[in-house]
Each structure stands twice: as structure tokens, then as C-alpha cells.
PDB file of C-alpha atoms in Angstrom:
ATOM      1  CA  UNK C   1     -73.010 -57.799  48.897  1.00  0.00           C
ATOM      2  CA  UNK C   2     -75.924 -60.008  48.019  1.00  0.00           C
ATOM      3  CA  UNK C   3     -77.869 -56.648  47.154  1.00  0.00           C
ATOM      4  CA  UNK C   4     -75.063 -55.640  45.106  1.00  0.00           C
ATOM      5  CA  UNK C   5     -75.423 -58.752  42.966  1.00  0.00           C
ATOM      6  CA  UNK C   6     -79.443 -58.688  42.779  1.00  0.00           C
ATOM      7  CA  UNK C   7     -79.480 -55.071  42.232  1.00  0.00           C
ATOM      8  CA  UNK C   8     -76.114 -53.630  40.809  1.00  0.00           C
ATOM      9  CA  UNK C   9     -75.429 -49.959  40.438  1.00  0.00           C
ATOM     10  CA  UNK C  10     -75.729 -48.632  36.909  1.00  0.00           C
ATOM     11  CA  UNK C  11     -74.749 -45.586  35.018  1.00  0.00           C
ATOM     12  CA  UNK C  12     -77.485 -43.231  35.055  1.00  0.00           C
ATOM     13  CA  UNK C  13     -76.850 -42.253  31.453  1.00  0.00           C
ATOM     14  CA  UNK C  14     -76.412 -45.566  29.547  1.00  0.00           C
ATOM     15  CA  UNK C  15     -77.341 -48.269  32.419  1.00  0.00           C
ATOM     16  CA  UNK C  16     -74.043 -50.008  32.337  1.00  0.00           C
ATOM     17  CA  UNK C  17     -73.139 -51.767  35.550  1.00  0.00           C
ATOM     18  CA  UNK C  18     -70.524 -49.734  37.450  1.00  0.00           C
ATOM     19  CA  UNK C  19     -69.050 -49.544  40.846  1.00  0.00           C
ATOM     20  CA  UNK C  20     -71.362 -48.704  43.592  1.00  0.00           C
ATOM     21  CA  UNK C  21     -69.625 -45.204  44.549  1.00  0.00           C
ATOM     22  CA  UNK C  22     -70.123 -43.958  41.167  1.00  0.00           C
ATOM     23  CA  UNK C  23     -72.904 -42.115  39.175  1.00  0.00           C
ATOM     24  CA  UNK C  24     -71.802 -42.599  35.555  1.00  0.00           C
ATOM     25  CA  UNK C  25     -69.433 -44.904  33.722  1.00  0.00           C
ATOM     26  CA  UNK C  26     -65.990 -43.628  32.143  1.00  0.00           C
ATOM     27  CA  UNK C  27     -67.500 -43.415  28.820  1.00  0.00           C
ATOM     28  CA  UNK C  28     -70.311 -41.113  29.878  1.00  0.00           C
ATOM     29  CA  UNK C  29     -68.252 -39.169  32.257  1.00  0.00           C
ATOM     30  CA  UNK C  30     -66.786 -37.246  29.139  1.00  0.00           C
ATOM     31  CA  UNK C  31     -70.270 -36.086  28.383  1.00  0.00           C
ATOM     32  CA  UNK C  32     -70.406 -34.275  31.543  1.00  0.00           C
ATOM     33  CA  UNK C  33     -70.563 -30.547  30.599  1.00  0.00           C
ATOM     34  CA  UNK C  34     -67.961 -28.826  33.398  1.00  0.00           C
ATOM     35  CA  UNK C  35     -67.802 -25.001  33.194  1.00  0.00           C
ATOM     36  CA  UNK C  36     -63.978 -24.643  33.826  1.00  0.00           C
ATOM     37  CA  UNK C  37     -64.655 -21.361  35.598  1.00  0.00           C
ATOM     38  CA  UNK C  38     -61.788 -19.632  37.619  1.00  0.00           C
ATOM     39  CA  UNK C  39     -62.996 -18.848  41.244  1.00  0.00           C
ATOM     40  CA  UNK C  40     -60.757 -15.895  41.293  1.00  0.00           C
ATOM     41  CA  UNK C  41     -61.523 -14.408  38.016  1.00  0.00           C
ATOM     42  CA  UNK C  42     -64.421 -12.836  36.247  1.00  0.00           C
ATOM     43  CA  UNK C  43     -67.143 -15.651  34.853  1.00  0.00           C
ATOM     44  CA  UNK C  44     -70.702 -15.653  33.957  1.00  0.00           C
ATOM     45  CA  UNK C  45     -71.957 -16.454  37.413  1.00  0.00           C
ATOM     46  CA  UNK C  46     -69.917 -13.336  39.040  1.00  0.00           C
ATOM     47  CA  UNK C  47     -71.416 -11.407  36.315  1.00  0.00           C
ATOM     48  CA  UNK C  48     -74.914 -12.194  37.273  1.00  0.00           C
ATOM     49  CA  UNK C  49     -74.421 -12.217  40.963  1.00  0.00           C
ATOM     50  CA  UNK C  50     -72.826  -8.831  40.661  1.00  0.00           C
ATOM     51  CA  UNK C  51     -76.123  -7.457  39.464  1.00  0.00           C
ATOM     52  CA  UNK C  52     -77.846  -8.403  42.761  1.00  0.00           C
ATOM     53  CA  UNK C  53     -75.307  -7.983  45.509  1.00  0.00           C
ATOM     54  CA  UNK C  54     -71.587  -7.375  46.351  1.00  0.00           C
ATOM     55  CA  UNK C  55     -69.746 -10.699  45.568  1.00  0.00           C
ATOM     56  CA  UNK C  56     -66.092 -11.640  46.032  1.00  0.00           C
ATOM     57  CA  UNK C  57     -65.700 -14.845  44.137  1.00  0.00           C
ATOM     58  CA  UNK C  58     -67.781 -17.424  42.358  1.00  0.00           C
ATOM     59  CA  UNK C  59     -67.727 -20.947  41.062  1.00  0.00           C
ATOM     60  CA  UNK C  60     -70.036 -23.225  39.138  1.00  0.00           C
ATOM     61  CA  UNK C  61     -68.931 -26.714  38.626  1.00  0.00           C
ATOM     62  CA  UNK C  62     -71.344 -27.858  35.868  1.00  0.00           C
ATOM     63  CA  UNK C  63     -73.320 -26.306  33.114  1.00  0.00           C
ATOM     64  CA  UNK C  64     -77.055 -27.185  33.517  1.00  0.00           C
ATOM     65  CA  UNK C  65     -78.117 -27.651  29.903  1.00  0.00           C
ATOM     66  CA  UNK C  66     -81.379 -28.773  28.929  1.00  0.00           C
ATOM     67  CA  UNK C  67     -81.230 -32.526  28.220  1.00  0.00           C
ATOM     68  CA  UNK C  68     -77.930 -32.759  29.254  1.00  0.00           C
ATOM     69  CA  UNK C  69     -76.132 -35.212  31.581  1.00  0.00           C
ATOM     70  CA  UNK C  70     -75.139 -32.582  33.889  1.00  0.00           C
ATOM     71  CA  UNK C  71     -78.814 -31.896  34.386  1.00  0.00           C
ATOM     72  CA  UNK C  72     -79.579 -35.622  34.890  1.00  0.00           C
ATOM     73  CA  UNK C  73     -77.054 -35.726  37.564  1.00  0.00           C
ATOM     74  CA  UNK C  74     -78.481 -32.715  39.532  1.00  0.00           C
ATOM     75  CA  UNK C  75     -82.067 -34.122  39.304  1.00  0.00           C
ATOM     76  CA  UNK C  76     -80.776 -37.654  40.488  1.00  0.00           C
ATOM     77  CA  UNK C  77     -79.454 -35.806  43.456  1.00  0.00           C
ATOM     78  CA  UNK C  78     -82.587 -33.715  43.966  1.00  0.00           C
ATOM     79  CA  UNK C  79     -85.614 -35.920  43.007  1.00  0.00           C
ATOM     80  CA  UNK C  80     -84.458 -39.541  42.825  1.00  0.00           C
ATOM     81  CA  UNK C  81     -83.116 -40.250  46.405  1.00  0.00           C
ATOM     82  CA  UNK C  82     -79.496 -40.243  45.415  1.00  0.00           C
ATOM     83  CA  UNK C  83     -78.257 -38.241  48.500  1.00  0.00           C
ATOM     84  CA  UNK C  84     -74.751 -39.748  48.083  1.00  0.00           C
ATOM     85  CA  UNK C  85     -74.311 -38.103  44.721  1.00  0.00           C
ATOM     86  CA  UNK C  86     -73.719 -35.070  46.604  1.00  0.00           C
ATOM     87  CA  UNK C  87     -70.363 -36.441  47.659  1.00  0.00           C
ATOM     88  CA  UNK C  88     -69.444 -37.437  44.243  1.00  0.00           C
ATOM     89  CA  UNK C  89     -70.197 -33.897  42.928  1.00  0.00           C
ATOM     90  CA  UNK C  90     -67.990 -32.629  45.823  1.00  0.00           C
ATOM     91  CA  UNK C  91     -65.211 -34.697  44.914  1.00  0.00           C
ATOM     92  CA  UNK C  92     -65.559 -33.418  41.409  1.00  0.00           C
ATOM     93  CA  UNK C  93     -65.518 -29.881  42.815  1.00  0.00           C
ATOM     94  CA  UNK C  94     -62.276 -30.432  44.906  1.00  0.00           C
ATOM     95  CA  UNK C  95     -60.510 -31.606  41.634  1.00  0.00           C
ATOM     96  CA  UNK C  96     -61.263 -28.417  40.043  1.00  0.00           C
ATOM     97  CA  UNK C  97     -61.316 -25.663  42.813  1.00  0.00           C
ATOM     98  CA  UNK C  98     -58.498 -24.418  44.671  1.00  0.00           C
ATOM     99  CA  UNK C  99     -58.913 -21.479  47.273  1.00  0.00           C
ATOM    100  CA  UNK C 100     -55.148 -21.203  47.333  1.00  0.00           C
ATOM    101  CA  UNK C 101     -54.313 -18.999  50.374  1.00  0.00           C
ATOM    102  CA  UNK C 102     -57.863 -17.474  50.595  1.00  0.00           C
ATOM    103  CA  UNK C 103     -60.087 -19.952  51.890  1.00  0.00           C
ATOM    104  CA  UNK C 104     -63.383 -18.809  53.263  1.00  0.00           C
ATOM    105  CA  UNK C 105     -64.193 -18.560  56.850  1.00  0.00           C
ATOM    106  CA  UNK C 106     -67.524 -20.694  56.762  1.00  0.00           C
ATOM    107  CA  UNK C 107     -69.600 -22.716  54.250  1.00  0.00           C
ATOM    108  CA  UNK C 108     -73.379 -22.172  54.365  1.00  0.00           C
ATOM    109  CA  UNK C 109     -75.684 -23.953  52.146  1.00  0.00           C
ATOM    110  CA  UNK C 110     -79.255 -22.913  51.044  1.00  0.00           C
ATOM    111  CA  UNK C 111     -81.696 -24.622  53.546  1.00  0.00           C
ATOM    112  CA  UNK C 112     -84.965 -26.213  52.718  1.00  0.00           C
ATOM    113  CA  UNK C 113     -88.193 -25.667  54.643  1.00  0.00           C
ATOM    114  CA  UNK C 114     -88.558 -28.211  57.441  1.00  0.00           C
ATOM    115  CA  UNK C 115     -91.844 -29.434  55.566  1.00  0.00           C
ATOM    116  CA  UNK C 116     -89.720 -29.891  52.407  1.00  0.00           C
ATOM    117  CA  UNK C 117     -86.827 -31.560  54.144  1.00  0.00           C
ATOM    118  CA  UNK C 118     -89.408 -33.969  55.585  1.00  0.00           C
ATOM    119  CA  UNK C 119     -90.812 -34.682  51.997  1.00  0.00           C
ATOM    120  CA  UNK C 120     -87.399 -35.164  50.447  1.00  0.00           C
ATOM    121  CA  UNK C 121     -85.835 -36.948  53.306  1.00  0.00           C
ATOM    122  CA  UNK C 122     -82.497 -34.932  53.209  1.00  0.00           C
ATOM    123  CA  UNK C 123     -81.348 -31.526  52.046  1.00  0.00           C
ATOM    124  CA  UNK C 124     -79.240 -32.247  48.954  1.00  0.00           C
ATOM    125  CA  UNK C 125     -76.732 -29.602  49.637  1.00  0.00           C
ATOM    126  CA  UNK C 126     -75.841 -30.975  53.264  1.00  0.00           C
ATOM    127  CA  UNK C 127     -73.481 -34.014  52.291  1.00  0.00           C
ATOM    128  CA  UNK C 128     -71.923 -31.991  49.297  1.00  0.00           C
ATOM    129  CA  UNK C 129     -71.136 -29.127  51.763  1.00  0.00           C
ATOM    130  CA  UNK C 130     -69.790 -31.463  54.373  1.00  0.00           C
ATOM    131  CA  UNK C 131     -67.527 -33.195  52.026  1.00  0.00           C
ATOM    132  CA  UNK C 132     -66.258 -29.767  50.962  1.00  0.00           C
ATOM    133  CA  UNK C 133     -65.553 -28.682  54.567  1.00  0.00           C
ATOM    134  CA  UNK C 134     -63.715 -31.853  55.385  1.00  0.00           C
ATOM    135  CA  UNK C 135     -61.485 -31.497  52.266  1.00  0.00           C
ATOM    136  CA  UNK C 136     -60.789 -27.944  52.789  1.00  0.00           C
ATOM    137  CA  UNK C 137     -60.565 -27.988  56.426  1.00  0.00           C
ATOM    138  CA  UNK C 138     -63.408 -25.119  56.741  1.00  0.00           C
ATOM    139  CA  UNK C 139     -66.314 -25.246  59.238  1.00  0.00           C
ATOM    140  CA  UNK C 140     -69.910 -25.382  57.844  1.00  0.00           C
ATOM    141  CA  UNK C 141     -73.197 -24.382  59.488  1.00  0.00           C
ATOM    142  CA  UNK C 142     -76.423 -25.770  58.305  1.00  0.00           C
ATOM    143  CA  UNK C 143     -78.493 -23.786  60.712  1.00  0.00           C
ATOM    144  CA  UNK C 144     -77.141 -20.022  60.131  1.00  0.00           C
ATOM    145  CA  UNK C 145     -79.911 -19.468  57.538  1.00  0.00           C
ATOM    146  CA  UNK C 146     -83.593 -20.772  57.919  1.00  0.00           C
ATOM    147  CA  UNK C 147     -86.119 -20.709  55.043  1.00  0.00           C
ATOM    148  CA  UNK C 148     -89.522 -18.926  56.328  1.00  0.00           C
ATOM    149  CA  UNK C 149     -91.631 -20.014  53.731  1.00  0.00           C
ATOM    150  CA  UNK C 150     -92.645 -23.360  52.030  1.00  0.00           C
ATOM    151  CA  UNK C 151     -92.800 -23.521  48.272  1.00  0.00           C
ATOM    152  CA  UNK C 152     -92.762 -25.797  45.511  1.00  0.00           C
ATOM    153  CA  UNK C 153     -89.632 -26.968  43.681  1.00  0.00           C
ATOM    154  CA  UNK C 154     -87.959 -24.319  41.685  1.00  0.00           C
ATOM    155  CA  UNK C 155     -87.978 -26.635  38.810  1.00  0.00           C
ATOM    156  CA  UNK C 156     -91.805 -26.542  38.687  1.00  0.00           C
ATOM    157  CA  UNK C 157     -92.018 -22.920  38.938  1.00  0.00           C
ATOM    158  CA  UNK C 158     -92.478 -20.434  36.079  1.00  0.00           C
ATOM    159  CA  UNK C 159     -90.040 -17.511  35.901  1.00  0.00           C
ATOM    160  CA  UNK C 160     -92.409 -15.072  37.466  1.00  0.00           C
ATOM    161  CA  UNK C 161     -92.751 -17.048  40.491  1.00  0.00           C
ATOM    162  CA  UNK C 162     -89.100 -17.690  40.841  1.00  0.00           C
ATOM    163  CA  UNK C 163     -88.612 -13.994  41.095  1.00  0.00           C
ATOM    164  CA  UNK C 164     -90.886 -13.684  44.108  1.00  0.00           C
ATOM    165  CA  UNK C 165     -88.691 -14.624  47.303  1.00  0.00           C
ATOM    166  CA  UNK C 166     -89.068 -11.559  49.602  1.00  0.00           C
ATOM    167  CA  UNK C 167     -88.472 -12.482  53.130  1.00  0.00           C
ATOM    168  CA  UNK C 168     -87.708 -16.149  52.229  1.00  0.00           C
ATOM    169  CA  UNK C 169     -84.790 -16.550  54.481  1.00  0.00           C
ATOM    170  CA  UNK C 170     -83.405 -14.858  57.685  1.00  0.00           C
ATOM    171  CA  UNK C 171     -80.601 -15.508  59.709  1.00  0.00           C
ATOM    172  CA  UNK C 172     -80.870 -17.276  62.912  1.00  0.00           C
ATOM    173  CA  UNK C 173     -77.895 -15.475  64.815  1.00  0.00           C
ATOM    174  CA  UNK C 174     -75.715 -12.634  64.686  1.00  0.00           C
ATOM    175  CA  UNK C 175     -72.619 -13.134  62.757  1.00  0.00           C
ATOM    176  CA  UNK C 176     -70.008 -10.498  61.667  1.00  0.00           C
ATOM    177  CA  UNK C 177     -66.556 -10.039  60.038  1.00  0.00           C
ATOM    178  CA  UNK C 178     -66.679 -13.464  58.408  1.00  0.00           C
ATOM    179  CA  UNK C 179     -66.104 -14.383  54.665  1.00  0.00           C
ATOM    180  CA  UNK C 180     -68.804 -16.948  54.028  1.00  0.00           C
ATOM    181  CA  UNK C 181     -68.978 -19.296  50.871  1.00  0.00           C
ATOM    182  CA  UNK C 182     -72.882 -19.572  49.978  1.00  0.00           C
ATOM    183  CA  UNK C 183     -73.429 -22.947  48.482  1.00  0.00           C
ATOM    184  CA  UNK C 184     -76.542 -23.810  46.209  1.00  0.00           C
ATOM    185  CA  UNK C 185     -77.465 -26.508  43.659  1.00  0.00           C
ATOM    186  CA  UNK C 186     -78.530 -24.782  40.745  1.00  0.00           C
ATOM    187  CA  UNK C 187     -78.253 -20.906  39.910  1.00  0.00           C
ATOM    188  CA  UNK C 188     -80.826 -19.967  37.594  1.00  0.00           C
ATOM    189  CA  UNK C 189     -82.296 -16.133  38.083  1.00  0.00           C
ATOM    190  CA  UNK C 190     -79.821 -15.715  41.037  1.00  0.00           C
ATOM    191  CA  UNK C 191     -83.111 -14.789  43.219  1.00  0.00           C
ATOM    192  CA  UNK C 192     -82.517 -17.415  45.688  1.00  0.00           C
ATOM    193  CA  UNK C 193     -78.587 -16.899  46.104  1.00  0.00           C
ATOM    194  CA  UNK C 194     -79.338 -13.063  46.376  1.00  0.00           C
ATOM    195  CA  UNK C 195     -81.784 -13.438  49.103  1.00  0.00           C
ATOM    196  CA  UNK C 196     -79.550 -15.463  51.161  1.00  0.00           C
ATOM    197  CA  UNK C 197     -76.686 -13.301  50.421  1.00  0.00           C
ATOM    198  CA  UNK C 198     -78.248 -10.175  51.557  1.00  0.00           C
ATOM    199  CA  UNK C 199     -79.167 -11.712  54.938  1.00  0.00           C
ATOM    200  CA  UNK C 200     -75.550 -12.630  55.473  1.00  0.00           C
ATOM    201  CA  UNK C 201     -74.335  -9.266  54.455  1.00  0.00           C
ATOM    202  CA  UNK C 202     -76.927  -7.670  56.574  1.00  0.00           C
ATOM    203  CA  UNK C 203     -76.195  -9.479  59.430  1.00  0.00           C
ATOM    204  CA  UNK C 204     -72.695  -7.866  59.990  1.00  0.00           C
ATOM    205  CA  UNK C 205     -69.619  -6.791  58.333  1.00  0.00           C
ATOM    206  CA  UNK C 206     -69.368  -9.847  56.065  1.00  0.00           C
ATOM    207  CA  UNK C 207     -68.161 -10.876  52.594  1.00  0.00           C
ATOM    208  CA  UNK C 208     -69.820 -13.213  50.566  1.00  0.00           C
ATOM    209  CA  UNK C 209     -68.787 -15.734  47.908  1.00  0.00           C
ATOM    210  CA  UNK C 210     -70.874 -18.216  45.925  1.00  0.00           C
ATOM    211  CA  UNK C 211     -70.498 -21.818  44.912  1.00  0.00           C
ATOM    212  CA  UNK C 212     -73.039 -23.633  43.039  1.00  0.00           C
ATOM    213  CA  UNK C 213     -73.053 -27.300  41.444  1.00  0.00           C
ATOM    214  CA  UNK C 214     -74.515 -26.064  38.159  1.00  0.00           C
ATOM    215  CA  UNK C 215     -75.320 -22.879  36.316  1.00  0.00           C
ATOM    216  CA  UNK C 216     -78.336 -22.835  34.071  1.00  0.00           C
ATOM    217  CA  UNK C 217     -77.085 -21.508  30.920  1.00  0.00           C
TER     218      UNK C 217
END
């Protein structure tokens, strides 16, 4: 309580004092670019994923536009130590995503390399994934896929290096006959999601859908 008085939570966009459980104030919330994609219908992320691997359904919550509040929100989560932002973004997702009667069997998030995890202190996708799993009553597995190589942040790479991800990931155990929802933060080239998806598809008779926090448009 005393810390809240001395260091009140502020809107990441306009700096107004806001509730400790929020990221942005009500006024700035209207400036967030939501995609309004349908999970079951064709959308830009499905079109791009389909170029790389067989994909069932896709959903992106935000548009990751340059200099946008959406981009700022993701950067707060990934680089500013705002791990709890993952739950807030998940809550926004559950308000907009309905699996109807076709829930996936398992939620799997893109892993960090152990060295990167130690540097950051948390995987920015874990709380997001766990919040979704609890809401939709679907299990999650943070250990199914491992990252084999340490690399610098995607945001710091040029396009050429983003495309170099051969053997970056591997499955840690056999899995077959499952519909897996693959979760990532930002969809850019599609290379990361594709690499993980193929590990899942090659592991057995599985199906893959994709959910990302934001799509770089």
C-alpha cells in the first residue's frame, strides 16, 4: 500500500496514475490497434502461415505497427520487466477469442533459450499462456519444445538473420494425435512459428493452430 502511494502505477502511454492491475488508462485504451481477426476464418496471419506449414486456425490480437501503443505494450512485456502484462494481454484475448466447440488439446508457447531466460528473468509468454489455459480449461506444456541455440532478440536482428533458424528448436518428447495451439508474442516473418510448428507436426499425427499477441503489419 505504501509503495503504491510512493510509486503509483501509471499509464505507459500518457503517464496518468491508474489502477495497479492496468497497463493503460481508459482514454489511451482506445488507441490500441486490435486486429478483429476471426480465429476460424481466413486472415492475414493464416495466409502467411499457410506459405510455410499446414495450419488449422490463426489469431492475432494486436497490430504491431511502428510507433504504435500496441508495439509499446509488447515492449513493456518483453524488455521492461512487466511480466504481469502477460495476464492483461491474455484477458484482452479471452474477450475476443471464442474457440466454440473446437478447443485445442494443448497450449504450447515458443521457448526461450536458458541463457536468455536467465537474462530476462521470465518467459514473456508463460503467464499469458497460463492465463489462457485457465480461462479455456485447456492444458499447457512449457517443456514440450526447447530452443537449441542462444540468439539475440528478434527486435535487434536484421531481416536476413531472422530467416536463419534451421534446427533452432526440437521436441523433447513424443506427442501424437493432438491439436496444438502454438503461442508466440509477435509474428514477423513467420520463421520462428514455422520452425516450432514443423517440430510439432513431425513429432506425430498432430495439427497446429497459431495464436500471437501481435502481428507485424
